PDB file of C-alpha atoms and ligand atoms in Angstrom:
ATOM      1  CA  MET A  35     -10.756  16.984   1.177  1.00 79.00           C
ATOM      2  CA  LEU A  36      -7.729  14.828   1.932  1.00 94.00           C
ATOM      3  CA  HIS A  37      -8.056  11.301   3.252  1.00 97.00           C
ATOM      4  CA  ASP A  38      -5.567   8.642   4.363  1.00 98.00           C
ATOM      5  CA  TYR A  39      -6.313   5.093   3.194  1.00 98.00           C
ATOM      6  CA  HIS A  40      -3.101   3.271   4.122  1.00 98.00           C
ATOM      7  CA  VAL A  41      -3.167   2.915   7.905  1.00 98.00           C
ATOM      8  CA  HIS A  42      -2.328  -0.070  10.134  1.00 98.00           C
ATOM      9  CA  LEU A  43      -4.013  -0.673  13.500  1.00 97.00           C
ATOM     10  CA  GLU A  44      -1.625  -3.504  14.291  1.00 93.00           C
ATOM     11  CA  SER A  45       0.071  -2.014  17.368  1.00 92.00           C
ATOM     12  CA  GLY A  46      -3.244  -2.135  19.292  1.00 96.00           C
ATOM     13  CA  PRO A  47      -6.461  -4.140  19.625  1.00 96.00           C
ATOM     14  CA  TYR A  48      -9.289  -4.317  17.085  1.00 97.00           C
ATOM     15  CA  THR A  49     -11.636  -1.998  18.985  1.00 98.00           C
ATOM     16  CA  ALA A  50     -13.467   1.256  18.210  1.00 98.00           C
ATOM     17  CA  GLN A  51     -11.567   2.927  21.082  1.00 98.00           C
ATOM     18  CA  TRP A  52      -8.219   2.200  19.418  1.00 98.00           C
ATOM     19  CA  ILE A  53      -9.590   3.379  16.076  1.00 98.00           C
ATOM     20  CA  ARG A  54     -10.732   6.614  17.787  1.00 98.00           C
ATOM     21  CA  GLN A  55      -7.100   7.496  18.545  1.00 98.00           C
ATOM     22  CA  TYR A  56      -6.188   7.330  14.861  1.00 98.00           C
ATOM     23  CA  TYR A  57      -9.348   9.173  13.911  1.00 98.00           C
ATOM     24  CA  ASP A  58      -8.682  12.055  16.321  1.00 98.00           C
ATOM     25  CA  THR A  59      -5.275  12.611  14.704  1.00 97.00           C
ATOM     26  CA  ALA A  60      -6.865  12.484  11.246  1.00 98.00           C
ATOM     27  CA  MET A  61      -9.389  15.156  12.248  1.00 97.00           C
ATOM     28  CA  GLU A  62      -6.696  17.329  13.871  1.00 97.00           C
ATOM     29  CA  ARG A  63      -4.750  17.207  10.608  1.00 96.00           C
ATOM     30  CA  GLY A  64      -7.784  18.253   8.587  1.00 95.00           C
ATOM     31  CA  LEU A  65      -8.517  14.926   6.901  1.00 97.00           C
ATOM     32  CA  SER A  66     -12.101  14.235   5.894  1.00 96.00           C
ATOM     33  CA  GLU A  67     -11.965  10.464   6.082  1.00 97.00           C
ATOM     34  CA  LEU A  68      -9.734   7.638   7.307  1.00 98.00           C
ATOM     35  CA  GLY A  69      -9.320   4.157   5.826  1.00 98.00           C
ATOM     36  CA  PHE A  70      -7.645   1.160   7.432  1.00 98.00           C
ATOM     37  CA  SER A  71      -5.560  -1.364   5.528  1.00 98.00           C
ATOM     38  CA  GLU A  72      -4.451  -4.160   7.822  1.00 98.00           C
ATOM     39  CA  HIS A  73      -1.933  -6.638   6.445  1.00 97.00           C
ATOM     40  CA  ALA A  74      -3.946  -9.654   5.292  1.00 97.00           C
ATOM     41  CA  TYR A  75      -1.281 -12.058   6.578  1.00 95.00           C
ATOM     42  CA  ARG A  76      -2.223 -11.152  10.176  1.00 95.00           C
ATOM     43  CA  PHE A  77      -5.514 -13.012   9.796  1.00 96.00           C
ATOM     44  CA  SER A  78      -5.824 -16.766  10.176  1.00 94.00           C
ATOM     45  CA  GLN A  79      -8.046 -16.727   7.072  1.00 96.00           C
ATOM     46  CA  ALA A  80      -5.111 -15.458   4.927  1.00 95.00           C
ATOM     47  CA  SER A  81      -1.860 -16.230   6.713  1.00 89.00           C
ATOM     48  CA  SER A  82      -1.243 -19.364   4.633  1.00 89.00           C
ATOM     49  CA  LEU A  83      -1.295 -17.317   1.395  1.00 93.00           C
ATOM     50  CA  LEU A  84       2.398 -16.404   1.680  1.00 90.00           C
ATOM     51  CA  GLU A  85       5.046 -18.731   0.252  1.00 88.00           C
ATOM     52  CA  THR A  86       6.567 -19.109   3.694  1.00 88.00           C
ATOM     53  CA  SER A  87       5.220 -20.230   7.048  1.00 85.00           C
ATOM     54  CA  TRP A  88       6.454 -16.957   8.599  1.00 86.00           C
ATOM     55  CA  ALA A  89       2.994 -15.360   9.044  1.00 84.00           C
ATOM     56  CA  ASP A  90       1.296 -18.658   9.775  1.00 81.00           C
ATOM     57  CA  ALA A  91       3.565 -19.103  12.760  1.00 81.00           C
ATOM     58  CA  ALA A  92       3.222 -15.514  13.987  1.00 82.00           C
ATOM     59  CA  PHE A  93      -0.391 -14.328  13.513  1.00 89.00           C
ATOM     60  CA  HIS A  94      -3.859 -15.729  14.153  1.00 91.00           C
ATOM     61  CA  TYR A  95      -6.261 -12.787  14.244  1.00 96.00           C
ATOM     62  CA  ASP A  96      -9.812 -13.109  12.949  1.00 97.00           C
ATOM     63  CA  VAL A  97     -10.532 -10.841   9.980  1.00 98.00           C
ATOM     64  CA  HIS A  98     -14.151 -10.472  11.100  1.00 97.00           C
ATOM     65  CA  GLU A  99     -13.021  -8.955  14.406  1.00 98.00           C
ATOM     66  CA  TYR A 100     -11.147  -6.269  12.442  1.00 98.00           C
ATOM     67  CA  VAL A 101     -14.046  -5.571  10.090  1.00 98.00           C
ATOM     68  CA  HIS A 102     -16.442  -5.433  13.043  1.00 98.00           C
ATOM     69  CA  ALA A 103     -14.283  -2.887  14.901  1.00 98.00           C
ATOM     70  CA  VAL A 104     -14.266  -0.545  11.867  1.00 98.00           C
ATOM     71  CA  GLU A 105     -18.032  -1.014  11.519  1.00 98.00           C
ATOM     72  CA  GLN A 106     -18.514  -0.083  15.188  1.00 98.00           C
ATOM     73  CA  ALA A 107     -16.396   3.049  14.717  1.00 98.00           C
ATOM     74  CA  ARG A 108     -18.600   3.984  11.761  1.00 98.00           C
ATOM     75  CA  GLN A 109     -21.715   3.511  13.877  1.00 98.00           C
ATOM     76  CA  GLN A 110     -20.174   5.886  16.424  1.00 98.00           C
ATOM     77  CA  GLY A 111     -20.055   8.560  13.728  1.00 98.00           C
ATOM     78  CA  MET A 112     -16.447   8.251  12.504  1.00 98.00           C
ATOM     79  CA  ALA A 113     -15.897   8.553   8.750  1.00 98.00           C
ATOM     80  CA  VAL A 114     -13.863   5.362   8.372  1.00 98.00           C
ATOM     81  CA  LYS A 115     -13.366   2.882   5.562  1.00 98.00           C
ATOM     82  CA  THR A 116     -12.672  -0.849   5.596  1.00 98.00           C
ATOM     83  CA  GLY A 117      -9.646  -1.692   3.496  1.00 98.00           C
ATOM     84  CA  ILE A 118      -6.971  -4.343   3.319  1.00 98.00           C
ATOM     85  CA  GLU A 119      -3.332  -4.476   2.223  1.00 98.00           C
ATOM     86  CA  MET A 120      -2.982  -7.788   0.433  1.00 98.00           C
ATOM     87  CA  ASP A 121       0.369  -9.357  -0.415  1.00 97.00           C
ATOM     88  CA  TYR A 122       0.500 -10.374  -4.046  1.00 98.00           C
ATOM     89  CA  ILE A 123       2.054 -13.841  -4.400  1.00 97.00           C
ATOM     90  CA  PRO A 124       1.967 -15.131  -8.008  1.00 96.00           C
ATOM     91  CA  SER A 125       1.252 -18.767  -7.120  1.00 94.00           C
ATOM     92  CA  ARG A 126      -1.554 -17.900  -4.693  1.00 96.00           C
ATOM     93  CA  GLU A 127      -4.007 -15.988  -6.900  1.00 97.00           C
ATOM     94  CA  ALA A 128      -6.961 -18.333  -6.355  1.00 97.00           C
ATOM     95  CA  GLY A 129      -6.563 -18.269  -2.564  1.00 97.00           C
ATOM     96  CA  ILE A 130      -6.124 -14.486  -2.574  1.00 98.00           C
ATOM     97  CA  ARG A 131      -9.300 -14.062  -4.632  1.00 98.00           C
ATOM     98  CA  ALA A 132     -11.301 -16.320  -2.296  1.00 98.00           C
ATOM     99  CA  PHE A 133     -10.073 -14.400   0.764  1.00 98.00           C
ATOM    100  CA  LEU A 134     -10.812 -10.997  -0.796  1.00 98.00           C
ATOM    101  CA  GLU A 135     -14.305 -12.080  -1.791  1.00 98.00           C
ATOM    102  CA  SER A 136     -15.130 -13.161   1.766  1.00 97.00           C
ATOM    103  CA  VAL A 137     -15.452  -9.534   2.996  1.00 97.00           C
ATOM    104  CA  HIS A 138     -17.144  -6.388   1.582  1.00 97.00           C
ATOM    105  CA  TRP A 139     -14.119  -4.087   1.353  1.00 98.00           C
ATOM    106  CA  ASP A 140     -14.266  -0.404   0.520  1.00 98.00           C
ATOM    107  CA  TYR A 141     -10.956  -0.800  -1.299  1.00 98.00           C
ATOM    108  CA  ILE A 142      -8.107  -3.273  -1.718  1.00 98.00           C
ATOM    109  CA  ILE A 143      -4.424  -2.316  -1.788  1.00 98.00           C
ATOM    110  CA  GLY A 144      -2.211  -4.851  -3.573  1.00 98.00           C
ATOM    111  CA  SER A 145       1.435  -4.833  -2.482  1.00 98.00           C
ATOM    112  CA  VAL A 146       4.542  -6.789  -3.395  1.00 98.00           C
ATOM    113  CA  HIS A 147       6.653  -7.416  -0.285  1.00 98.00           C
ATOM    114  CA  TRP A 148       7.942 -10.864  -1.242  1.00 97.00           C
ATOM    115  CA  ILE A 149      10.245 -12.148  -3.963  1.00 97.00           C
ATOM    116  CA  GLY A 150       9.762 -15.897  -3.531  1.00 95.00           C
ATOM    117  CA  ASP A 151      10.187 -16.525   0.181  1.00 93.00           C
ATOM    118  CA  TRP A 152      12.316 -13.387   0.689  1.00 96.00           C
ATOM    119  CA  GLY A 153      10.491 -10.590   2.516  1.00 96.00           C
ATOM    120  CA  PHE A 154      12.819  -7.944   1.070  1.00 97.00           C
ATOM    121  CA  ASP A 155      11.382  -4.998   3.057  1.00 97.00           C
ATOM    122  CA  LEU A 156      11.442  -6.688   6.462  1.00 95.00           C
ATOM    123  CA  PRO A 157      14.402  -5.802   8.710  1.00 93.00           C
ATOM    124  CA  ARG A 158      14.801  -9.474   9.659  1.00 92.00           C
ATOM    125  CA  PHE A 159      15.485 -10.351   6.004  1.00 94.00           C
ATOM    126  CA  ALA A 160      17.569  -7.247   5.185  1.00 96.00           C
ATOM    127  CA  HIS A 161      20.916  -9.099   5.402  1.00 96.00           C
ATOM    128  CA  GLU A 162      19.940 -10.976   2.227  1.00 96.00           C
ATOM    129  CA  TRP A 163      20.353  -7.792   0.186  1.00 97.00           C
ATOM    130  CA  LYS A 164      24.119  -8.180   0.493  1.00 96.00           C
ATOM    131  CA  GLU A 165      23.997 -11.618  -1.118  1.00 96.00           C
ATOM    132  CA  ARG A 166      21.881 -10.588  -4.108  1.00 97.00           C
ATOM    133  CA  ASP A 167      22.418  -8.774  -7.380  1.00 97.00           C
ATOM    134  CA  VAL A 168      20.549  -5.477  -7.000  1.00 97.00           C
ATOM    135  CA  VAL A 169      19.631  -5.174 -10.691  1.00 97.00           C
ATOM    136  CA  ASP A 170      18.236  -8.735 -10.730  1.00 97.00           C
ATOM    137  CA  VAL A 171      16.242  -7.951  -7.599  1.00 98.00           C
ATOM    138  CA  TYR A 172      14.750  -4.810  -9.176  1.00 98.00           C
ATOM    139  CA  TYR A 173      13.779  -6.675 -12.348  1.00 98.00           C
ATOM    140  CA  SER A 174      12.207  -9.494 -10.314  1.00 98.00           C
ATOM    141  CA  TYR A 175      10.251  -6.985  -8.235  1.00 98.00           C
ATOM    142  CA  TYR A 176       8.776  -5.179 -11.251  1.00 98.00           C
ATOM    143  CA  GLU A 177       7.984  -8.470 -12.947  1.00 98.00           C
ATOM    144  CA  ILE A 178       5.920  -9.511  -9.904  1.00 98.00           C
ATOM    145  CA  LEU A 179       4.367  -6.030  -9.645  1.00 98.00           C
ATOM    146  CA  GLN A 180       3.245  -6.267 -13.284  1.00 98.00           C
ATOM    147  CA  MET A 181       1.676  -9.660 -12.533  1.00 98.00           C
ATOM    148  CA  ALA A 182      -0.130  -8.067  -9.587  1.00 98.00           C
ATOM    149  CA  ILE A 183      -1.530  -5.373 -11.902  1.00 98.00           C
ATOM    150  CA  ARG A 184      -2.640  -7.932 -14.500  1.00 98.00           C
ATOM    151  CA  SER A 185      -4.298 -10.104 -11.824  1.00 98.00           C
ATOM    152  CA  GLN A 186      -7.105  -7.519 -11.463  1.00 98.00           C
ATOM    153  CA  LEU A 187      -7.405  -8.474  -7.804  1.00 98.00           C
ATOM    154  CA  PHE A 188      -6.748  -4.957  -6.463  1.00 98.00           C
ATOM    155  CA  ASP A 189      -7.923  -1.336  -6.695  1.00 98.00           C
ATOM    156  CA  ILE A 190      -4.690   0.338  -5.611  1.00 98.00           C
ATOM    157  CA  ILE A 191      -1.007  -0.558  -5.990  1.00 98.00           C
ATOM    158  CA  GLY A 192       0.823  -0.012  -2.694  1.00 98.00           C
ATOM    159  CA  HIS A 193       4.163   1.832  -2.480  1.00 98.00           C
ATOM    160  CA  PHE A 194       5.041   1.420  -6.180  1.00 98.00           C
ATOM    161  CA  ASP A 195       8.841   1.461  -5.742  1.00 98.00           C
ATOM    162  CA  LEU A 196       9.082  -0.218  -2.321  1.00 98.00           C
ATOM    163  CA  ILE A 197      12.076  -2.141  -3.633  1.00 98.00           C
ATOM    164  CA  LYS A 198      14.242   0.935  -2.825  1.00 98.00           C
ATOM    165  CA  VAL A 199      13.292   0.669   0.893  1.00 98.00           C
ATOM    166  CA  PHE A 200      16.756  -0.164   2.251  1.00 98.00           C
ATOM    167  CA  GLY A 201      18.477   2.247  -0.103  1.00 97.00           C
ATOM    168  CA  TYR A 202      19.938  -0.353  -2.492  1.00 97.00           C
ATOM    169  CA  ARG A 203      19.686   1.070  -6.002  1.00 96.00           C
ATOM    170  CA  PRO A 204      20.867  -0.089  -9.423  1.00 95.00           C
ATOM    171  CA  PRO A 205      24.202   1.457 -10.504  1.00 92.00           C
ATOM    172  CA  ARG A 206      23.912   4.698 -12.501  1.00 88.00           C
ATOM    173  CA  ASN A 207      24.652   3.008 -15.807  1.00 90.00           C
ATOM    174  CA  VAL A 208      21.561   0.807 -15.446  1.00 88.00           C
ATOM    175  CA  ILE A 209      18.606   2.953 -16.446  1.00 89.00           C
ATOM    176  CA  MET A 210      15.318   1.720 -14.996  1.00 95.00           C
ATOM    177  CA  THR A 211      13.126   4.318 -16.738  1.00 96.00           C
ATOM    178  CA  ALA A 212      11.736   1.876 -19.329  1.00 96.00           C
ATOM    179  CA  VAL A 213      10.716  -0.586 -16.609  1.00 97.00           C
ATOM    180  CA  TYR A 214       9.031   2.133 -14.551  1.00 98.00           C
ATOM    181  CA  GLU A 215       7.224   3.516 -17.576  1.00 97.00           C
ATOM    182  CA  SER A 216       5.972   0.149 -18.850  1.00 98.00           C
ATOM    183  CA  THR A 217       4.651  -0.626 -15.352  1.00 98.00           C
ATOM    184  CA  ILE A 218       2.904   2.765 -15.064  1.00 98.00           C
ATOM    185  CA  ARG A 219       1.423   2.296 -18.542  1.00 98.00           C
ATOM    186  CA  LEU A 220       0.146  -1.136 -17.481  1.00 98.00           C
ATOM    187  CA  MET A 221      -1.528   0.458 -14.459  1.00 98.00           C
ATOM    188  CA  LYS A 222      -3.270   2.836 -16.848  1.00 98.00           C
ATOM    189  CA  ASP A 223      -4.371  -0.061 -19.085  1.00 98.00           C
ATOM    190  CA  TYR A 224      -5.820  -1.856 -16.077  1.00 98.00           C
ATOM    191  CA  ASP A 225      -7.287   1.344 -14.602  1.00 97.00           C
ATOM    192  CA  MET A 226      -5.434   1.051 -11.293  1.00 97.00           C
ATOM    193  CA  VAL A 227      -4.850   3.666  -8.624  1.00 98.00           C
ATOM    194  CA  LEU A 228      -1.331   4.750  -7.622  1.00 98.00           C
ATOM    195  CA  GLU A 229      -0.558   5.790  -4.056  1.00 98.00           C
ATOM    196  CA  ILE A 230       1.806   8.533  -3.028  1.00 98.00           C
ATOM    197  CA  ASN A 231       3.004   6.962   0.221  1.00 98.00           C
ATOM    198  CA  THR A 232       5.017   9.187   2.563  1.00 98.00           C
ATOM    199  CA  ALA A 233       6.433   6.363   4.747  1.00 98.00           C
ATOM    200  CA  GLY A 234       9.472   6.016   2.484  1.00 98.00           C
ATOM    201  CA  LEU A 235      10.807   9.274   3.950  1.00 98.00           C
ATOM    202  CA  TYR A 236      11.430   7.429   7.230  1.00 97.00           C
ATOM    203  CA  LYS A 237      13.140   4.393   5.720  1.00 97.00           C
ATOM    204  CA  PRO A 238      16.793   4.145   4.637  1.00 97.00           C
ATOM    205  CA  ALA A 239      15.580   5.088   1.118  1.00 97.00           C
ATOM    206  CA  GLY A 240      14.646   8.527   2.543  1.00 97.00           C
ATOM    207  CA  GLN A 241      12.201   9.265  -0.256  1.00 97.00           C
ATOM    208  CA  ILE A 242       8.442   9.176  -0.777  1.00 98.00           C
ATOM    209  CA  TYR A 243       7.082   6.229  -2.794  1.00 98.00           C
ATOM    210  CA  PRO A 244       7.153   6.660  -5.733  1.00 98.00           C
ATOM    211  CA  ALA A 245      10.212   8.699  -6.763  1.00 97.00           C
ATOM    212  CA  PRO A 246       9.442  12.028  -8.528  1.00 97.00           C
ATOM    213  CA  GLU A 247      10.525  10.539 -11.879  1.00 96.00           C
ATOM    214  CA  ILE A 248       7.803   7.876 -11.567  1.00 97.00           C
ATOM    215  CA  LEU A 249       5.187  10.326 -10.314  1.00 98.00           C
ATOM    216  CA  GLN A 250       5.825  12.455 -13.406  1.00 97.00           C
ATOM    217  CA  MET A 251       4.955   9.414 -15.527  1.00 97.00           C
ATOM    218  CA  ALA A 252       1.774   8.889 -13.503  1.00 97.00           C
ATOM    219  CA  GLY A 253       0.827  12.497 -14.240  1.00 97.00           C
ATOM    220  CA  LYS A 254       1.577  12.053 -17.924  1.00 97.00           C
ATOM    221  CA  TYR A 255      -0.636   8.940 -18.151  1.00 96.00           C
ATOM    222  CA  ARG A 256      -3.348  10.535 -15.969  1.00 95.00           C
ATOM    223  CA  LEU A 257      -3.316   7.762 -13.389  1.00 96.00           C
ATOM    224  CA  PRO A 258      -5.788   8.131 -10.537  1.00 95.00           C
ATOM    225  CA  VAL A 259      -3.940   8.804  -7.271  1.00 97.00           C
ATOM    226  CA  ILE A 260      -4.338   8.693  -3.484  1.00 98.00           C
ATOM    227  CA  ILE A 261      -2.050  10.188  -0.824  1.00 98.00           C
ATOM    228  CA  THR A 262      -1.278   7.905   2.134  1.00 98.00           C
ATOM    229  CA  SER A 263       0.943   7.712   5.215  1.00 98.00           C
ATOM    230  CA  ASP A 264       1.271   3.927   5.789  1.00 98.00           C
ATOM    231  CA  ALA A 265       0.907   4.845   9.492  1.00 98.00           C
ATOM    232  CA  HIS A 266       1.512   2.050  11.982  1.00 97.00           C
ATOM    233  CA  CYS A 267       0.529   4.226  14.986  1.00 97.00           C
ATOM    234  CA  PRO A 268      -1.978   7.085  15.536  1.00 98.00           C
ATOM    235  CA  GLU A 269       0.580   9.913  15.457  1.00 97.00           C
ATOM    236  CA  HIS A 270       1.732   9.036  11.917  1.00 98.00           C
ATOM    237  CA  VAL A 271      -1.702   9.436  10.276  1.00 98.00           C
ATOM    238  CA  GLY A 272      -1.569  12.085   7.540  1.00 98.00           C
ATOM    239  CA  ARG A 273       2.186  12.543   8.027  1.00 97.00           C
ATOM    240  CA  ASP A 274       3.882  14.781   5.424  1.00 97.00           C
ATOM    241  CA  PHE A 275       0.760  15.189   3.327  1.00 97.00           C
ATOM    242  CA  PRO A 276       1.618  18.819   2.387  1.00 96.00           C
ATOM    243  CA  LEU A 277       4.870  17.566   0.834  1.00 97.00           C
ATOM    244  CA  ALA A 278       3.032  14.776  -1.022  1.00 97.00           C
ATOM    245  CA  GLN A 279       0.452  17.288  -2.303  1.00 96.00           C
ATOM    246  CA  ARG A 280       3.226  19.517  -3.591  1.00 96.00           C
ATOM    247  CA  MET A 281       4.880  16.582  -5.370  1.00 96.00           C
ATOM    248  CA  ALA A 282       1.542  15.626  -6.919  1.00 97.00           C
ATOM    249  CA  ARG A 283       0.963  19.132  -8.240  1.00 95.00           C
ATOM    250  CA  GLU A 284       4.478  19.255  -9.646  1.00 96.00           C
ATOM    251  CA  ALA A 285       3.635  16.053 -11.523  1.00 97.00           C
ATOM    252  CA  ASP A 286       0.469  17.639 -12.978  1.00 95.00           C
ATOM    253  CA  ILE A 287      -1.859  15.543 -10.831  1.00 95.00           C
ATOM    254  CA  THR A 288      -5.068  17.429 -10.027  1.00 88.00           C
ATOM    255  CA  THR A 289      -7.521  14.838  -8.706  1.00 92.00           C
ATOM    256  CA  LEU A 290      -7.590  12.234  -5.954  1.00 96.00           C
ATOM    257  CA  VAL A 291      -9.757   9.135  -5.613  1.00 97.00           C
ATOM    258  CA  ARG A 292     -12.110   8.101  -2.822  1.00 97.00           C
ATOM    259  CA  PHE A 293     -13.651   4.673  -2.463  1.00 98.00           C
ATOM    260  CA  GLU A 294     -16.847   3.255  -1.090  1.00 97.00           C
ATOM    261  CA  LYS A 295     -17.568  -0.456  -1.506  1.00 98.00           C
ATOM    262  CA  ARG A 296     -14.947  -0.487  -4.289  1.00 98.00           C
ATOM    263  CA  LYS A 297     -16.731   2.269  -6.242  1.00 98.00           C
ATOM    264  CA  ARG A 298     -14.682   5.366  -7.030  1.00 97.00           C
ATOM    265  CA  GLN A 299     -15.364   9.035  -6.614  1.00 97.00           C
ATOM    266  CA  TYR A 300     -12.931  11.679  -7.904  1.00 95.00           C
ATOM    267  CA  VAL A 301     -12.211  14.759  -5.802  1.00 93.00           C
ATOM    268  CA  PRO A 302     -10.023  17.759  -6.648  1.00 90.00           C
ATOM    269  CA  LEU A 303      -6.539  17.949  -5.144  1.00 88.00           C
ATOM    270  CA  LEU A 304      -6.573  21.357  -3.515  1.00 72.00           C
ATOM    271  CA  ALA A 305      -3.665  23.397  -2.174  1.00 57.00           C
TER     272      ALA A 305
HETATM  273 ZN1   ZN B  59       3.253  -2.494   2.487  1.00 87.13          ZN
HETATM  274 ZN1   ZN B  60       1.300  -0.835   4.759  1.00 87.13          ZN
END
């Protein structure tokens, strides 16, 4: 009963044939359903919602072409869902809301990839880490993440501790536990879904998002959870799900969430 809801089609065209390649891998790996979550900034309708002209200059896809391709795949019998990974930018809430309301999504992942105009997880901006105070960066990230939770724009928070992506971590004497816990508690207050995202294993951080310490908190507060790969190509769909399942069980998590038209259904997390 596993499903993967964080998948990017971006290395190919928005066609049912391209979707089929992802879907075949999902079926081979025993998944029951596959959801796509293109980056909103790729679409001309949303590219101006960042605080930089970076996406505006690079991407001009039509969101309706994407939605149509997923719809066609569904008509061909594939169990696929229409999702989106939306950048949360504090000053752009009204524009984000208008964009999100323009499409009938099955679910919306809200992610923080930007601190001001710094795309901290993008390799092209990675050099900036050396010029910044790591503790300040972490505090800024969680401040923005908490704003994203309070905005009530999203169903799911993407890669909770993405800020560790390049392996920069606060020194040992700076304990982040209180920040993690207050953010997890806020997710509970706002009834948000946490994802266990395996892509972190393949980044310099070398660790699933979120860290076990944070997942334990999610278990304690009974947060609803999904397991995702953040695949950017067909072969990465469902990657390392057995490891993510094990981590979830160790954190006392027993149910997963499915979505349809932003309505939830809870399914047991089996072995
Ligand atoms: Zn992301
Ligand atoms: Zn992603």
